[in-house]
Tab-separated table of C-alpha atoms in Angstrom:
chain	number	residue	atom	x	y	z
A	1	UNK	CA	0.000	0.000	0.000
A	2	UNK	CA	2.869	2.366	0.796
A	3	UNK	CA	4.243	2.124	-2.726
A	4	UNK	CA	0.733	2.595	-4.204
A	5	UNK	CA	0.337	5.842	-2.220
A	6	UNK	CA	3.874	6.974	-3.027
A	7	UNK	CA	4.637	6.633	-6.765
A	8	UNK	CA	8.073	8.177	-6.218
A	9	UNK	CA	9.098	5.163	-4.135
A	10	UNK	CA	8.198	2.838	-6.989
A	11	UNK	CA	10.150	5.013	-9.439
A	12	UNK	CA	13.184	4.965	-7.143
A	13	UNK	CA	13.010	1.171	-6.938
A	14	UNK	CA	12.779	0.875	-10.724
A	15	UNK	CA	15.724	3.225	-11.213
A	16	UNK	CA	17.792	1.330	-8.649
A	17	UNK	CA	17.103	-1.890	-10.561
A	18	UNK	CA	18.227	-0.241	-13.802
A	19	UNK	CA	21.416	0.982	-12.137
A	20	UNK	CA	22.100	-2.497	-10.769
A	21	UNK	CA	21.427	-4.032	-14.203
A	22	UNK	CA	23.807	-1.586	-15.860
A	23	UNK	CA	26.464	-2.388	-13.265
A	24	UNK	CA	26.135	-6.136	-13.894
A	25	UNK	CA	26.240	-5.660	-17.675
A	26	UNK	CA	29.368	-3.505	-17.427
A	27	UNK	CA	31.092	-6.081	-15.213
A	28	UNK	CA	30.202	-8.900	-17.603
A	29	UNK	CA	31.273	-6.958	-20.705
A	30	UNK	CA	34.521	-5.840	-19.040
A	31	UNK	CA	35.603	-9.414	-18.328
A	32	UNK	CA	34.691	-10.523	-21.872
A	33	UNK	CA	36.756	-7.631	-23.250
A	34	UNK	CA	39.761	-8.436	-21.033
A	35	UNK	CA	39.645	-12.116	-22.025
A	36	UNK	CA	39.316	-11.120	-25.692
A	37	UNK	CA	42.361	-8.829	-25.497
A	38	UNK	CA	44.379	-11.550	-23.760
A	39	UNK	CA	43.443	-14.040	-26.485
A	40	UNK	CA	44.048	-11.692	-29.443
A	41	UNK	CA	47.756	-12.583	-29.846
A	42	UNK	CA	46.631	-16.176	-30.377
A	43	UNK	CA	43.804	-15.337	-32.821
A	44	UNK	CA	45.412	-17.114	-35.776
A	45	UNK	CA	46.056	-20.244	-33.717
A	46	UNK	CA	42.475	-20.233	-32.391
A	47	UNK	CA	41.164	-20.127	-35.954
A	48	UNK	CA	43.505	-22.970	-36.935
A	49	UNK	CA	42.013	-25.070	-34.129
A	50	UNK	CA	38.504	-24.293	-35.383
A	51	UNK	CA	39.496	-25.161	-38.955
A	52	UNK	CA	41.256	-28.416	-37.996
A	53	UNK	CA	38.257	-30.754	-38.580
A	54	UNK	CA	37.758	-29.437	-42.117
A	55	UNK	CA	41.464	-29.482	-42.993
A	56	UNK	CA	41.730	-33.058	-41.713
A	57	UNK	CA	39.010	-34.078	-44.185
A	58	UNK	CA	40.714	-32.408	-47.172
A	59	UNK	CA	43.559	-33.911	-49.225
A	60	UNK	CA	47.025	-33.486	-47.728
A	61	UNK	CA	48.387	-29.995	-48.317
A	62	UNK	CA	44.975	-28.422	-48.962
A	63	UNK	CA	44.187	-25.018	-47.504
A	64	UNK	CA	41.118	-22.872	-47.007
A	65	UNK	CA	40.705	-19.628	-48.939
A	66	UNK	CA	39.673	-16.047	-48.154
A	67	UNK	CA	37.785	-14.273	-50.939
A	68	UNK	CA	37.440	-10.896	-49.202
A	69	UNK	CA	40.166	-8.251	-48.916
A	70	UNK	CA	39.964	-7.948	-45.118
A	71	UNK	CA	38.502	-11.399	-44.448
A	72	UNK	CA	41.851	-12.857	-43.251
A	73	UNK	CA	41.868	-10.125	-40.582
A	74	UNK	CA	38.201	-10.089	-39.570
A	75	UNK	CA	37.480	-13.821	-39.343
A	76	UNK	CA	40.167	-14.666	-36.737
A	77	UNK	CA	38.928	-11.711	-34.658
A	78	UNK	CA	35.347	-12.969	-34.946
A	79	UNK	CA	36.388	-16.459	-33.857
A	80	UNK	CA	38.463	-15.074	-30.974
A	81	UNK	CA	35.531	-13.014	-29.715
A	82	UNK	CA	33.357	-16.119	-29.824
A	83	UNK	CA	35.985	-17.998	-27.808
A	84	UNK	CA	36.239	-15.126	-25.311
A	85	UNK	CA	32.490	-15.189	-24.702
A	86	UNK	CA	32.599	-18.946	-24.173
A	87	UNK	CA	35.507	-18.690	-21.717
A	88	UNK	CA	33.803	-15.820	-19.852
A	89	UNK	CA	30.446	-17.599	-19.699
A	90	UNK	CA	30.706	-18.605	-15.993
A	91	UNK	CA	31.338	-14.987	-14.983
A	92	UNK	CA	28.552	-13.679	-17.232
A	93	UNK	CA	26.097	-16.192	-15.766
A	94	UNK	CA	27.182	-15.247	-12.252
A	95	UNK	CA	26.322	-11.608	-13.001
A	96	UNK	CA	22.874	-12.698	-14.186
A	97	UNK	CA	22.477	-14.748	-11.015
A	98	UNK	CA	23.665	-11.873	-8.798
A	99	UNK	CA	21.078	-9.568	-10.379
A	100	UNK	CA	18.047	-11.821	-9.869
A	101	UNK	CA	19.026	-13.670	-6.671
A	102	UNK	CA	18.152	-10.957	-4.091
A	103	UNK	CA	14.465	-11.196	-5.014
A	104	UNK	CA	14.245	-14.987	-4.863
A	105	UNK	CA	13.037	-17.262	-2.096
A	106	UNK	CA	15.239	-20.094	-0.893
A	107	UNK	CA	13.260	-22.769	-2.734
A	108	UNK	CA	13.433	-20.669	-5.918
A	109	UNK	CA	17.209	-20.503	-5.591
A	110	UNK	CA	17.252	-24.269	-5.355
A	111	UNK	CA	15.476	-24.241	-8.728
A	112	UNK	CA	17.553	-21.659	-10.568
A	113	UNK	CA	21.102	-22.433	-9.420
A	114	UNK	CA	21.221	-26.015	-10.750
A	115	UNK	CA	19.430	-24.973	-13.945
A	116	UNK	CA	21.995	-22.259	-14.686
A	117	UNK	CA	24.920	-24.598	-14.029
A	118	UNK	CA	23.449	-27.538	-15.929
A	119	UNK	CA	22.362	-25.450	-18.918
A	120	UNK	CA	25.864	-23.961	-19.222
A	121	UNK	CA	27.534	-27.363	-19.019
A	122	UNK	CA	25.085	-28.930	-21.461
A	123	UNK	CA	25.637	-26.160	-24.005
A	124	UNK	CA	29.412	-26.644	-23.812
A	125	UNK	CA	28.973	-30.418	-24.096
A	126	UNK	CA	26.799	-29.901	-27.182
A	127	UNK	CA	29.448	-27.709	-28.815
A	128	UNK	CA	32.182	-30.227	-27.942
A	129	UNK	CA	30.086	-33.100	-29.332
A	130	UNK	CA	29.653	-31.175	-32.577
A	131	UNK	CA	33.361	-30.315	-32.874
A	132	UNK	CA	34.947	-33.615	-31.910
A	133	UNK	CA	32.403	-36.107	-33.232
A	134	UNK	CA	29.979	-34.603	-35.750
A	135	UNK	CA	32.552	-32.657	-37.769
A	136	UNK	CA	34.876	-35.662	-37.774
A	137	UNK	CA	32.174	-37.715	-39.489
A	138	UNK	CA	30.309	-35.149	-41.588
A	139	UNK	CA	33.228	-33.354	-43.286
A	140	UNK	CA	34.884	-36.519	-44.675
A	141	UNK	CA	31.445	-37.836	-45.662
A	142	UNK	CA	30.661	-34.661	-47.639
A	143	UNK	CA	34.112	-34.251	-49.199
A	144	UNK	CA	34.164	-37.854	-50.402
A	145	UNK	CA	31.301	-36.972	-52.751
A	146	UNK	CA	33.368	-34.306	-54.530
A	147	UNK	CA	34.157	-35.302	-58.145
A	148	UNK	CA	37.800	-35.939	-58.985
A	149	UNK	CA	37.751	-32.897	-61.253
A	150	UNK	CA	36.794	-30.595	-58.357
A	151	UNK	CA	39.344	-29.119	-55.958
A	152	UNK	CA	37.678	-28.491	-52.578
A	153	UNK	CA	38.833	-25.195	-51.017
A	154	UNK	CA	36.272	-23.879	-48.485
A	155	UNK	CA	36.004	-20.125	-47.938
A	156	UNK	CA	36.848	-19.223	-44.327
A	157	UNK	CA	33.933	-16.782	-44.015
A	158	UNK	CA	31.360	-19.360	-45.131
A	159	UNK	CA	33.068	-22.013	-43.005
A	160	UNK	CA	32.890	-19.944	-39.807
A	161	UNK	CA	29.215	-19.110	-40.424
A	162	UNK	CA	28.488	-22.806	-40.946
A	163	UNK	CA	30.411	-23.819	-37.822
A	164	UNK	CA	28.657	-21.192	-35.681
A	165	UNK	CA	25.260	-22.376	-36.927
A	166	UNK	CA	26.127	-25.969	-36.089
A	167	UNK	CA	27.516	-25.032	-32.670
A	168	UNK	CA	24.327	-23.151	-31.786
A	169	UNK	CA	22.144	-25.969	-33.127
A	170	UNK	CA	23.888	-28.657	-31.086
A	171	UNK	CA	24.307	-26.423	-28.044
A	172	UNK	CA	20.574	-25.668	-27.967
A	173	UNK	CA	19.740	-29.321	-28.667
A	174	UNK	CA	21.635	-30.351	-25.554
A	175	UNK	CA	19.480	-27.881	-23.575
A	176	UNK	CA	16.376	-30.017	-24.175
A	177	UNK	CA	16.482	-31.719	-20.726
A	178	UNK	CA	16.587	-28.290	-19.053
A	179	UNK	CA	13.658	-27.073	-21.162
A	180	UNK	CA	11.604	-30.152	-20.257
A	181	UNK	CA	12.400	-29.750	-16.553
A	182	UNK	CA	11.419	-26.067	-16.580
A	183	UNK	CA	8.137	-26.736	-18.408
A	184	UNK	CA	7.173	-29.408	-15.876
A	185	UNK	CA	8.441	-27.579	-12.782
A	186	UNK	CA	6.678	-24.314	-13.672
A	187	UNK	CA	3.451	-26.160	-14.464
A	188	UNK	CA	3.373	-25.000	-18.085
A	189	UNK	CA	2.949	-28.520	-19.480
A	190	UNK	CA	2.123	-31.622	-17.380
A	191	UNK	CA	4.614	-34.478	-17.477
A	192	UNK	CA	1.888	-36.825	-18.724
A	193	UNK	CA	1.239	-34.555	-21.701
A	194	UNK	CA	4.939	-34.439	-22.599
A	195	UNK	CA	5.013	-38.235	-22.590
A	196	UNK	CA	1.935	-38.365	-24.814
A	197	UNK	CA	3.472	-36.150	-27.505
A	198	UNK	CA	6.575	-38.333	-27.967
A	199	UNK	CA	5.677	-39.215	-31.607
A	200	UNK	CA	5.363	-35.523	-32.483
A	201	UNK	CA	8.682	-34.761	-30.786
A	202	UNK	CA	10.420	-37.452	-32.834
A	203	UNK	CA	8.989	-36.097	-36.088
A	204	UNK	CA	9.809	-32.535	-35.039
A	205	UNK	CA	13.390	-33.527	-34.214
A	206	UNK	CA	13.972	-34.802	-37.733
A	207	UNK	CA	12.279	-31.756	-39.273
A	208	UNK	CA	14.517	-29.417	-37.259
A	209	UNK	CA	17.576	-31.479	-38.166
A	210	UNK	CA	16.655	-31.314	-41.855
A	211	UNK	CA	16.356	-27.512	-41.697
A	212	UNK	CA	19.451	-26.742	-39.606
A	213	UNK	CA	22.040	-29.283	-40.751
A	214	UNK	CA	23.531	-29.922	-44.221
A	215	UNK	CA	21.300	-31.952	-46.560
A	216	UNK	CA	22.884	-35.314	-45.795
A	217	UNK	CA	21.428	-38.111	-43.698
A	218	UNK	CA	24.476	-38.370	-41.411
A	219	UNK	CA	24.199	-34.777	-40.162
A	220	UNK	CA	20.462	-35.083	-39.664
A	221	UNK	CA	20.759	-38.291	-37.653
A	222	UNK	CA	23.513	-36.834	-35.476
A	223	UNK	CA	21.245	-33.955	-34.467
A	224	UNK	CA	17.852	-35.687	-34.367
A	225	UNK	CA	18.872	-38.786	-32.386
A	226	UNK	CA	20.523	-36.871	-29.502
A	227	UNK	CA	17.540	-34.506	-29.419
A	228	UNK	CA	15.110	-37.395	-28.924
A	229	UNK	CA	17.344	-39.113	-26.348
A	230	UNK	CA	17.816	-35.892	-24.395
A	231	UNK	CA	14.050	-35.362	-24.426
A	232	UNK	CA	13.645	-38.767	-22.784
A	233	UNK	CA	16.314	-37.880	-20.212
A	234	UNK	CA	14.393	-34.705	-19.424
A	235	UNK	CA	11.230	-36.740	-18.832
A	236	UNK	CA	13.130	-38.920	-16.347
A	237	UNK	CA	14.732	-36.023	-14.471
A	238	UNK	CA	11.701	-33.692	-14.324
A	239	UNK	CA	9.746	-35.469	-11.517
A	240	UNK	CA	12.904	-35.842	-9.405
A	241	UNK	CA	13.787	-32.170	-9.819
A	242	UNK	CA	10.215	-31.164	-9.015
A	243	UNK	CA	10.326	-32.994	-5.669
A	244	UNK	CA	13.708	-31.564	-4.690
A	245	UNK	CA	12.772	-27.940	-5.432
A	246	UNK	CA	9.215	-28.009	-4.079
A	247	UNK	CA	8.368	-24.942	-1.994
A	248	UNK	CA	8.166	-25.547	1.783
A	249	UNK	CA	4.982	-24.995	3.733
A	250	UNK	CA	6.524	-22.294	5.897
A	251	UNK	CA	6.625	-18.661	4.780
A	252	UNK	CA	9.972	-17.471	3.427
A	253	UNK	CA	11.335	-13.999	2.842
A	254	UNK	CA	13.385	-13.152	-0.224
A	255	UNK	CA	17.091	-12.795	0.450
A	256	UNK	CA	18.398	-9.256	0.583
A	257	UNK	CA	21.788	-9.289	-1.074
A	258	UNK	CA	24.369	-11.149	-3.072
A	259	UNK	CA	28.071	-10.524	-2.847
A	260	UNK	CA	29.772	-8.791	-5.770
């Protein structure tokens, strides 16, 4: 009632939240920038690591090409920035957590903390699965179809765009268990309903794989099969997670602060 009778108090609270949000964003961006600057001397090597799966699938001595004038300069920087964000991800997620945590109850913290950690780990696992396994199978499979009269020399700009798309696709795919758990825990979709729509999920997985991945059956299977399996894992974990994070009967007060 006090805030309803005093609009200025509500405005002050809103402004304080904006100031806190700005502070957290600046801290997150500053660390990403520092990591990026520290990694810049190794930009060429970082790109070579990213290009390794494709080069391994090409004939010995083959190289990638750059068709743009400044592409050899811009692409390694783009890849290094991507790597800096990935390395800084724990700190960025902590800033997100520090911003929202003061307004959460204890049982809500028990819900969010494991979800943030697990979603981060699963995304990294998805990217690693794509890099170490999928690329190692897909690139040789595709290049073996090239006619003898064709010399395969991928453009680095197109290659990086393709790799980023695949990384995001597999990273998000590995988030499926977290999505299932959240839907069940928040009461958006009952667990029984999610089990009933299994056939539609399987069809949808192959449709998504056909749209996102290259038009070969190997790539589609490597995305669709993990998606379906991870969906099943989410169905198994959801009821356990729901019991662990259930709100207590007693009244709780939101916590007041989180350390910087």
